[in-house]
């Protein structure tokens, strides 16, 4: 049975969370790597662990981990060094294995604090040109994204840096990247960083 109060609360939270759909925020830029250690909230945002054999990939299904991440829907492919260009380090994630998937990680937050997520977005060069997905926080859509892989290759993936800001209402947040395109060729994610980059 659906608890109406829970439902209404979720809708309200979603409204509060959607602070920055696809637009750059005005908060001062800070490099998460050089900021204080507490600024980096996600672990292995570069998807470097576990190490996949070079020029290969590992299909990870719902319920299975990718280092500190977890596949929470469908399946994703963890792409090894050399299979295609990574945005950072050697590895990246294709959000579609043979079906769309979701990869998520829960991290500590301070309540009523604004967090900025930056990530590198590209797409598997195969299949239909347009790849789509969403950034979810606690299951709520905080950013829909798309990437056109026309003209892109495994050697030149064309990564773009995307950014979204959300307001944490609790002591943890679950960040997820979720494919919304069918088939075996999905959006590609790498170099995920989260920081508390400014006052609300
Ligand atoms: Ca990487």
Tab-separated table of C-alpha atoms and ligand atoms in Angstrom:
chain	number	residue	atom	x	y	z
A	1	UNK	CA	0.000	0.000	0.000
A	2	UNK	CA	1.294	3.441	-0.866
A	3	UNK	CA	1.696	5.728	2.089
A	4	UNK	CA	0.327	9.034	0.814
A	5	UNK	CA	2.378	11.105	3.237
A	6	UNK	CA	5.574	9.385	2.112
A	7	UNK	CA	4.618	9.999	-1.496
A	8	UNK	CA	3.939	13.691	-0.940
A	9	UNK	CA	7.195	14.035	0.995
A	10	UNK	CA	9.088	12.425	-1.874
A	11	UNK	CA	7.554	14.815	-4.395
A	12	UNK	CA	8.432	17.786	-2.216
A	13	UNK	CA	11.974	16.519	-1.779
A	14	UNK	CA	12.297	16.107	-5.535
A	15	UNK	CA	11.256	19.721	-6.019
A	16	UNK	CA	13.799	20.880	-3.489
A	17	UNK	CA	16.537	18.770	-4.984
A	18	UNK	CA	16.223	20.022	-8.528
A	19	UNK	CA	18.373	23.093	-8.088
A	20	UNK	CA	20.439	22.918	-11.211
A	21	UNK	CA	19.106	20.911	-14.118
A	22	UNK	CA	21.896	20.942	-16.634
A	23	UNK	CA	23.045	24.445	-15.929
A	24	UNK	CA	26.317	25.561	-14.490
A	25	UNK	CA	26.022	26.822	-10.952
A	26	UNK	CA	27.244	30.167	-9.774
A	27	UNK	CA	29.204	28.713	-6.863
A	28	UNK	CA	32.931	29.463	-6.958
A	29	UNK	CA	34.967	26.843	-8.787
A	30	UNK	CA	37.161	24.683	-6.644
A	31	UNK	CA	39.177	21.735	-7.764
A	32	UNK	CA	38.006	18.797	-5.650
A	33	UNK	CA	41.491	17.290	-5.842
A	34	UNK	CA	43.101	20.263	-4.185
A	35	UNK	CA	40.318	21.150	-1.760
A	36	UNK	CA	40.266	19.709	1.726
A	37	UNK	CA	39.894	15.960	1.889
A	38	UNK	CA	36.313	16.135	3.141
A	39	UNK	CA	35.291	17.767	-0.128
A	40	UNK	CA	35.641	14.523	-2.056
A	41	UNK	CA	32.578	12.495	-1.189
A	42	UNK	CA	32.512	9.601	-3.618
A	43	UNK	CA	35.050	6.794	-3.616
A	44	UNK	CA	36.675	5.779	-6.914
A	45	UNK	CA	34.627	8.132	-9.049
A	46	UNK	CA	36.947	7.145	-11.894
A	47	UNK	CA	35.836	3.497	-11.922
A	48	UNK	CA	39.415	2.231	-11.759
A	49	UNK	CA	38.653	-0.733	-9.443
A	50	UNK	CA	38.481	-3.637	-9.918
A	51	UNK	CA	40.961	-3.670	-12.780
A	52	UNK	CA	39.526	-5.145	-15.964
A	53	UNK	CA	41.924	-6.869	-18.409
A	54	UNK	CA	43.210	-4.421	-21.012
A	55	UNK	CA	41.244	-4.130	-24.237
A	56	UNK	CA	38.309	-5.900	-22.632
A	57	UNK	CA	35.315	-5.174	-20.469
A	58	UNK	CA	33.437	-6.756	-17.580
A	59	UNK	CA	29.654	-7.009	-17.542
A	60	UNK	CA	28.283	-6.287	-14.070
A	61	UNK	CA	24.686	-7.209	-13.317
A	62	UNK	CA	22.106	-5.882	-10.876
A	63	UNK	CA	23.138	-6.462	-7.275
A	64	UNK	CA	26.845	-6.750	-8.030
A	65	UNK	CA	29.510	-4.215	-6.942
A	66	UNK	CA	32.038	-2.241	-8.945
A	67	UNK	CA	34.480	-1.388	-6.175
A	68	UNK	CA	32.566	1.061	-3.944
A	69	UNK	CA	29.763	1.386	-6.523
A	70	UNK	CA	26.856	-1.009	-6.966
A	71	UNK	CA	24.769	-1.877	-9.985
A	72	UNK	CA	21.212	-1.338	-8.813
A	73	UNK	CA	19.303	-2.016	-12.035
A	74	UNK	CA	19.881	-3.973	-15.235
A	75	UNK	CA	23.523	-4.267	-16.159
A	76	UNK	CA	26.503	-2.072	-17.012
A	77	UNK	CA	29.886	-2.729	-18.599
A	78	UNK	CA	33.082	-1.774	-16.772
A	79	UNK	CA	35.419	-0.839	-19.611
A	80	UNK	CA	39.091	-1.805	-19.327
A	81	UNK	CA	42.158	0.147	-20.389
A	82	UNK	CA	42.537	0.486	-24.133
A	83	UNK	CA	39.061	-0.722	-25.067
A	84	UNK	CA	38.223	2.927	-25.553
A	85	UNK	CA	39.444	6.267	-24.272
A	86	UNK	CA	38.774	7.044	-20.617
A	87	UNK	CA	38.187	10.569	-19.364
A	88	UNK	CA	40.421	9.976	-16.336
A	89	UNK	CA	42.723	7.050	-15.581
A	90	UNK	CA	42.163	3.926	-17.641
A	91	UNK	CA	38.619	2.726	-17.067
A	92	UNK	CA	35.070	3.992	-17.546
A	93	UNK	CA	31.519	2.650	-17.382
A	94	UNK	CA	29.045	2.024	-20.200
A	95	UNK	CA	25.628	2.292	-18.546
A	96	UNK	CA	24.211	-0.340	-20.914
A	97	UNK	CA	25.339	-3.944	-20.861
A	98	UNK	CA	22.753	-5.688	-23.054
A	99	UNK	CA	20.066	-3.582	-21.377
A	100	UNK	CA	20.016	-0.216	-19.591
A	101	UNK	CA	21.568	-0.161	-16.154
A	102	UNK	CA	22.084	1.990	-13.093
A	103	UNK	CA	25.224	2.386	-10.996
A	104	UNK	CA	25.034	4.017	-7.574
A	105	UNK	CA	27.021	4.910	-4.485
A	106	UNK	CA	25.918	6.181	-1.066
A	107	UNK	CA	28.059	8.731	0.756
A	108	UNK	CA	27.858	10.867	3.889
A	109	UNK	CA	26.356	14.325	3.721
A	110	UNK	CA	25.444	17.135	6.054
A	111	UNK	CA	21.721	17.920	6.131
A	112	UNK	CA	20.547	21.049	4.328
A	113	UNK	CA	23.841	21.335	2.521
A	114	UNK	CA	24.381	21.883	-1.180
A	115	UNK	CA	26.554	19.408	-3.102
A	116	UNK	CA	27.886	19.717	-6.618
A	117	UNK	CA	28.368	16.614	-8.747
A	118	UNK	CA	30.697	16.844	-11.739
A	119	UNK	CA	31.215	13.976	-14.156
A	120	UNK	CA	32.525	13.223	-17.601
A	121	UNK	CA	29.925	12.112	-20.126
A	122	UNK	CA	30.376	10.384	-23.473
A	123	UNK	CA	28.688	7.391	-25.111
A	124	UNK	CA	29.415	4.041	-26.661
A	125	UNK	CA	30.156	4.996	-30.299
A	126	UNK	CA	28.070	2.042	-31.544
A	127	UNK	CA	24.313	1.782	-31.948
A	128	UNK	CA	21.885	4.700	-32.246
A	129	UNK	CA	23.610	8.091	-32.076
A	130	UNK	CA	21.654	9.565	-29.203
A	131	UNK	CA	22.275	8.109	-25.745
A	132	UNK	CA	20.230	9.344	-22.802
A	133	UNK	CA	20.225	8.968	-19.056
A	134	UNK	CA	19.628	10.607	-15.718
A	135	UNK	CA	21.470	11.581	-12.568
A	136	UNK	CA	19.474	10.439	-9.561
A	137	UNK	CA	19.849	11.463	-5.935
A	138	UNK	CA	17.963	9.233	-3.514
A	139	UNK	CA	16.020	7.962	-6.501
A	140	UNK	CA	14.888	11.417	-7.616
A	141	UNK	CA	15.873	12.743	-11.040
A	142	UNK	CA	18.121	15.781	-10.563
A	143	UNK	CA	19.437	15.930	-14.141
A	144	UNK	CA	18.493	14.348	-17.442
A	145	UNK	CA	21.374	14.120	-19.896
A	146	UNK	CA	21.946	13.154	-23.501
A	147	UNK	CA	25.027	12.643	-25.636
A	148	UNK	CA	25.232	12.427	-29.418
A	149	UNK	CA	27.959	9.976	-30.426
A	150	UNK	CA	27.883	10.997	-34.095
A	151	UNK	CA	31.488	11.265	-35.299
A	152	UNK	CA	32.904	9.932	-32.038
A	153	UNK	CA	35.222	6.928	-31.948
A	154	UNK	CA	36.754	4.702	-29.309
A	155	UNK	CA	39.954	6.719	-29.692
A	156	UNK	CA	38.143	10.055	-29.549
A	157	UNK	CA	35.164	9.702	-27.251
A	158	UNK	CA	34.495	13.439	-26.976
A	159	UNK	CA	33.966	13.534	-23.233
A	160	UNK	CA	32.061	16.526	-21.898
A	161	UNK	CA	32.085	17.682	-18.290
A	162	UNK	CA	28.589	17.920	-16.840
A	163	UNK	CA	27.580	19.396	-13.515
A	164	UNK	CA	24.529	19.277	-11.292
A	165	UNK	CA	23.860	20.589	-7.816
A	166	UNK	CA	21.542	19.097	-5.232
A	167	UNK	CA	20.460	19.854	-1.708
A	168	UNK	CA	20.989	17.050	0.769
A	169	UNK	CA	18.197	16.727	3.311
A	170	UNK	CA	19.786	13.960	5.391
A	171	UNK	CA	23.025	12.433	6.589
A	172	UNK	CA	23.589	10.348	3.491
A	173	UNK	CA	22.841	10.659	-0.201
A	174	UNK	CA	22.709	7.959	-2.836
A	175	UNK	CA	24.023	9.184	-6.160
A	176	UNK	CA	23.133	7.154	-9.234
A	177	UNK	CA	23.760	7.295	-12.969
A	178	UNK	CA	20.894	5.702	-14.845
A	179	UNK	CA	20.594	4.868	-18.539
A	180	UNK	CA	17.289	5.620	-20.255
A	181	UNK	CA	18.211	4.240	-23.675
A	182	UNK	CA	17.419	0.658	-24.667
A	183	UNK	CA	19.855	-1.774	-26.197
A	184	UNK	CA	23.532	-2.549	-25.709
A	185	UNK	CA	25.075	0.885	-26.394
A	186	UNK	CA	24.760	3.312	-23.549
A	187	UNK	CA	25.989	6.579	-22.111
A	188	UNK	CA	29.542	6.407	-20.755
A	189	UNK	CA	30.416	7.876	-17.354
A	190	UNK	CA	33.822	8.598	-15.815
A	191	UNK	CA	35.573	10.939	-13.380
A	192	UNK	CA	32.697	11.501	-10.946
A	193	UNK	CA	33.396	14.026	-8.205
A	194	UNK	CA	31.198	15.431	-5.484
A	195	UNK	CA	32.015	18.443	-3.386
A	196	UNK	CA	30.360	20.821	-1.012
A	197	UNK	CA	31.484	23.825	-2.966
A	198	UNK	CA	29.669	26.756	-1.487
A	199	UNK	CA	27.107	28.041	0.935
A	200	UNK	CA	23.465	27.358	0.238
B	1	LIG	CA1	38.385	6.356	-15.110
